[in-house]
Amino acid sequence: MPLTYSIDEIFDLGKIDAPFQRIFELALPFLKTRLNLPHTYIVYQYGQLLLQEEGGSREITIPACILHDVGWSCIPEDQQLKAFGPVIKDPESRRKHEVEGALIARQILSQVGYNSSLVQKIIEIIDGHDTTAKARSLEDATTKDSDKLYRLSAFGFRIDCERFQVDPLSYLPHLLKIIDEWFLTQTGKKMAAHEARGRDREIREREEWRL
Ligand SMILES: [Fe+2]
Ligand SMILES: [Fe+2]
């Protein structure tokens, strides 16, 4: 049965830490596609958790998490589903969302007067966040792992199963199999395994998950 998602229930700008609130606020118009607002809010929260355990610069990781997907606003909705998810059929659009996202992020960060050497590092993470597999810095690793953890979150896992019409019972083992090579930090791997156990429980408890 199709679900309805209320973004208002999941997002509250007031809960974003003060130094980053204005950045998130300026990102909002660019997140009105692909359910990117709840995606970004969840990635932001994983980013906070990973920073606590893995360290790195909060001033780099958090803006990178908030701004990493603003570039999807430049890709027409009907093209997006082919450019992310379990099967990528349109790698050009996937790359384009990184390139356009880096430009938009630079504008937003300069609008808030962000330190220019930090801006450069944030932009470098955004430009390549989906198309480079390895960690290019600690902050790149925590941003990438936060982004991937979304797919195992209760919200993200369910959305992906619906979007890509995959059976949760076969999709979850697929994600479990790739955790070790996919996640870049030890904390990311641990959190992914923890989230996967939660999704496994939910699938078994809730019959309506079956497609
Ligand atoms: Fe992305
Ligand atoms: Fe993302």
Tab-separated table of C-alpha atoms and ligand atoms in Angstrom:
chain	number	residue	atom	x	y	z
A	1	MET	CA	0.000	0.000	0.000
A	2	PRO	CA	1.505	3.394	-0.956
A	3	LEU	CA	2.505	5.556	1.966
A	4	THR	CA	2.196	9.273	2.359
A	5	TYR	CA	5.143	11.105	3.849
A	6	SER	CA	4.757	14.267	5.862
A	7	ILE	CA	7.982	16.237	5.640
A	8	ASP	CA	6.708	18.620	8.314
A	9	GLU	CA	6.731	15.762	10.804
A	10	ILE	CA	10.340	14.905	10.174
A	11	PHE	CA	11.994	18.299	9.694
A	12	ASP	CA	12.382	21.222	12.055
A	13	LEU	CA	14.851	23.959	11.135
A	14	GLY	CA	14.925	24.924	14.825
A	15	LYS	CA	16.618	21.603	15.603
A	16	ILE	CA	19.572	22.359	13.342
A	17	ASP	CA	22.589	23.572	15.326
A	18	ALA	CA	22.746	27.369	15.264
A	19	PRO	CA	25.949	27.815	13.209
A	20	PHE	CA	24.466	25.737	10.381
A	21	GLN	CA	20.828	26.849	10.482
A	22	ARG	CA	21.232	29.614	7.917
A	23	ILE	CA	23.043	27.237	5.528
A	24	PHE	CA	20.205	24.720	5.812
A	25	GLU	CA	17.655	27.490	5.351
A	26	LEU	CA	19.336	28.656	2.131
A	27	ALA	CA	19.508	25.050	0.917
A	28	LEU	CA	15.748	24.481	1.371
A	29	PRO	CA	14.636	25.778	-2.070
A	30	PHE	CA	17.081	23.312	-3.682
A	31	LEU	CA	15.821	20.330	-1.691
A	32	LYS	CA	12.262	20.307	-2.990
A	33	THR	CA	12.819	17.345	-5.224
A	34	ARG	CA	13.456	13.581	-4.796
A	35	LEU	CA	12.340	13.873	-1.117
A	36	ASN	CA	15.701	15.526	-0.548
A	37	LEU	CA	14.611	17.490	2.496
A	38	PRO	CA	14.011	14.437	4.722
A	39	HIS	CA	17.026	12.755	3.077
A	40	THR	CA	19.277	15.695	3.931
A	41	TYR	CA	17.907	16.048	7.451
A	42	ILE	CA	18.592	12.377	8.162
A	43	VAL	CA	22.084	12.577	6.594
A	44	TYR	CA	22.759	15.639	8.776
A	45	GLN	CA	21.852	13.626	11.884
A	46	TYR	CA	24.055	10.680	10.913
A	47	GLY	CA	26.815	13.203	10.237
A	48	GLN	CA	26.583	14.453	13.837
A	49	LEU	CA	26.813	10.890	15.190
A	50	LEU	CA	29.758	9.937	12.984
A	51	LEU	CA	31.633	13.108	13.927
A	52	GLN	CA	31.334	12.186	17.609
A	53	GLU	CA	33.010	8.832	17.050
A	54	GLU	CA	35.309	9.425	14.082
A	55	GLY	CA	36.312	13.057	14.656
A	56	GLY	CA	37.247	15.382	11.816
A	57	SER	CA	36.148	18.941	11.227
A	58	ARG	CA	32.544	19.651	12.088
A	59	GLU	CA	32.794	22.898	10.086
A	60	ILE	CA	33.479	20.810	6.972
A	61	THR	CA	31.411	17.657	7.488
A	62	ILE	CA	28.140	19.290	8.538
A	63	PRO	CA	27.862	21.798	5.642
A	64	ALA	CA	28.919	18.992	3.258
A	65	CYS	CA	26.087	16.806	4.611
A	66	ILE	CA	23.571	19.657	4.330
A	67	LEU	CA	24.581	20.714	0.820
A	68	HIS	CA	25.714	17.467	-0.819
A	69	ASP	CA	22.533	16.887	-2.838
A	70	VAL	CA	21.357	20.435	-3.690
A	71	GLY	CA	22.381	19.709	-7.302
A	72	TRP	CA	19.440	17.341	-7.825
A	73	SER	CA	17.400	20.539	-8.214
A	74	CYS	CA	19.023	20.854	-11.686
A	75	ILE	CA	17.948	17.365	-12.842
A	76	PRO	CA	14.358	16.940	-14.078
A	77	GLU	CA	12.373	14.658	-11.763
A	78	ASP	CA	11.631	12.149	-14.506
A	79	GLN	CA	15.378	11.621	-15.041
A	80	GLN	CA	16.367	11.281	-11.406
A	81	LEU	CA	15.251	7.696	-10.784
A	82	LYS	CA	17.671	6.483	-13.440
A	83	ALA	CA	20.580	8.335	-11.864
A	84	PHE	CA	20.681	6.854	-8.349
A	85	GLY	CA	19.659	3.756	-6.430
A	86	PRO	CA	20.436	0.074	-6.915
A	87	VAL	CA	20.870	0.330	-10.724
A	88	ILE	CA	22.386	3.478	-12.301
A	89	LYS	CA	21.233	3.833	-15.895
A	90	ASP	CA	22.077	7.513	-16.312
A	91	PRO	CA	25.581	8.161	-14.942
A	92	GLU	CA	25.711	11.597	-16.665
A	93	SER	CA	22.840	12.939	-14.559
A	94	ARG	CA	24.398	11.474	-11.440
A	95	ARG	CA	27.627	13.323	-12.221
A	96	LYS	CA	25.713	16.485	-13.118
A	97	HIS	CA	24.031	16.643	-9.686
A	98	GLU	CA	27.509	16.717	-8.128
A	99	VAL	CA	28.857	19.430	-10.420
A	100	GLU	CA	25.774	21.653	-10.170
A	101	GLY	CA	25.604	20.961	-6.436
A	102	ALA	CA	29.168	22.201	-5.986
A	103	LEU	CA	28.255	25.481	-7.736
A	104	ILE	CA	25.087	26.002	-5.681
A	105	ALA	CA	26.902	25.113	-2.453
A	106	ARG	CA	29.637	27.652	-3.219
A	107	GLN	CA	26.988	30.364	-3.700
A	108	ILE	CA	25.227	29.486	-0.441
A	109	LEU	CA	28.455	29.347	1.560
A	110	SER	CA	29.684	32.657	0.177
A	111	GLN	CA	26.266	34.179	0.965
A	112	VAL	CA	26.735	33.281	4.645
A	113	GLY	CA	30.354	34.508	4.578
A	114	TYR	CA	31.872	31.075	5.268
A	115	ASN	CA	35.644	30.776	5.638
A	116	SER	CA	36.967	30.397	2.094
A	117	SER	CA	39.513	27.644	2.837
A	118	LEU	CA	36.732	25.583	4.464
A	119	VAL	CA	34.450	26.315	1.496
A	120	GLN	CA	37.021	24.779	-0.835
A	121	LYS	CA	37.190	21.580	1.216
A	122	ILE	CA	33.387	21.316	1.407
A	123	ILE	CA	33.085	21.824	-2.357
A	124	GLU	CA	35.674	19.118	-3.016
A	125	ILE	CA	33.570	16.647	-0.992
A	126	ILE	CA	30.329	17.560	-2.774
A	127	ASP	CA	31.993	17.306	-6.187
A	128	GLY	CA	32.441	13.539	-6.331
A	129	HIS	CA	30.451	12.430	-3.271
A	130	ASP	CA	28.642	9.709	-5.277
A	131	THR	CA	31.120	9.035	-8.073
A	132	THR	CA	34.260	8.467	-5.991
A	133	ALA	CA	34.288	5.322	-3.891
A	134	LYS	CA	37.328	5.919	-1.687
A	135	ALA	CA	37.703	8.387	1.162
A	136	ARG	CA	39.533	11.491	-0.022
A	137	SER	CA	39.668	12.859	3.541
A	138	LEU	CA	38.204	11.969	6.945
A	139	GLU	CA	35.418	14.488	6.356
A	140	ASP	CA	34.729	12.962	2.934
A	141	ALA	CA	34.460	9.530	4.594
A	142	THR	CA	32.029	10.705	7.289
A	143	THR	CA	29.908	12.580	4.739
A	144	LYS	CA	29.776	9.565	2.399
A	145	ASP	CA	28.961	7.173	5.240
A	146	SER	CA	26.208	9.489	6.528
A	147	ASP	CA	24.722	9.592	3.025
A	148	LYS	CA	24.786	5.795	2.736
A	149	LEU	CA	23.396	5.214	6.214
A	150	TYR	CA	20.234	6.951	5.042
A	151	ARG	CA	19.522	3.928	2.843
A	152	LEU	CA	19.414	1.774	5.949
A	153	SER	CA	17.387	4.214	8.040
A	154	ALA	CA	13.751	3.311	8.640
A	155	PHE	CA	12.606	6.181	6.427
A	156	GLY	CA	15.158	5.794	3.628
A	157	PHE	CA	14.942	2.014	3.391
A	158	ARG	CA	11.206	2.119	3.037
A	159	ILE	CA	11.279	4.898	0.445
A	160	ASP	CA	13.870	3.053	-1.656
A	161	CYS	CA	11.849	-0.167	-1.589
A	162	GLU	CA	8.831	1.750	-2.874
A	163	ARG	CA	10.693	3.888	-5.387
A	164	PHE	CA	12.598	1.067	-6.984
A	165	GLN	CA	9.878	-1.532	-6.466
A	166	VAL	CA	12.204	-3.905	-4.672
A	167	ASP	CA	11.155	-6.516	-2.152
A	168	PRO	CA	12.491	-5.502	1.305
A	169	LEU	CA	13.196	-9.162	2.052
A	170	SER	CA	15.685	-9.396	-0.817
A	171	TYR	CA	16.919	-5.775	-0.763
A	172	LEU	CA	18.064	-5.906	2.869
A	173	PRO	CA	20.371	-8.938	2.408
A	174	HIS	CA	21.851	-7.162	-0.643
A	175	LEU	CA	22.668	-4.090	1.471
A	176	LEU	CA	24.015	-6.278	4.290
A	177	LYS	CA	26.386	-8.017	1.902
A	178	ILE	CA	27.998	-4.769	0.764
A	179	ILE	CA	28.290	-3.017	4.143
A	180	ASP	CA	31.941	-3.903	4.685
A	181	GLU	CA	33.204	-2.721	1.328
A	182	TRP	CA	30.707	0.122	0.980
A	183	PHE	CA	31.173	1.945	4.278
A	184	LEU	CA	34.448	3.738	4.832
A	185	THR	CA	34.613	4.205	8.600
A	186	GLN	CA	34.426	1.660	11.403
A	187	THR	CA	31.595	3.628	13.014
A	188	GLY	CA	29.756	3.712	9.684
A	189	LYS	CA	30.001	-0.074	9.392
A	190	LYS	CA	28.817	-0.551	12.981
A	191	MET	CA	25.899	1.846	12.586
A	192	ALA	CA	24.940	0.261	9.262
A	193	ALA	CA	24.843	-3.201	10.848
A	194	HIS	CA	22.784	-1.827	13.736
A	195	GLU	CA	20.310	-0.145	11.378
A	196	ALA	CA	20.073	-3.301	9.262
A	197	ARG	CA	19.077	-5.306	12.347
A	198	GLY	CA	16.327	-2.757	12.976
A	199	ARG	CA	15.006	-3.023	9.412
A	200	ASP	CA	15.132	-6.810	9.603
A	201	ARG	CA	13.004	-6.724	12.755
A	202	GLU	CA	10.514	-4.351	11.142
A	203	ILE	CA	10.164	-6.445	7.999
A	204	ARG	CA	9.466	-9.550	10.022
A	205	GLU	CA	7.013	-7.774	12.310
A	206	ARG	CA	5.043	-5.926	9.659
A	207	GLU	CA	3.318	-7.939	7.016
A	208	GLU	CA	2.300	-4.829	4.977
A	209	TRP	CA	5.969	-4.382	4.020
A	210	ARG	CA	5.559	-7.196	1.544
A	211	LEU	CA	5.053	-5.659	-1.904
B	1	FE	FE	24.118	12.593	-4.183
B	2	FE	FE	22.486	11.967	-0.747
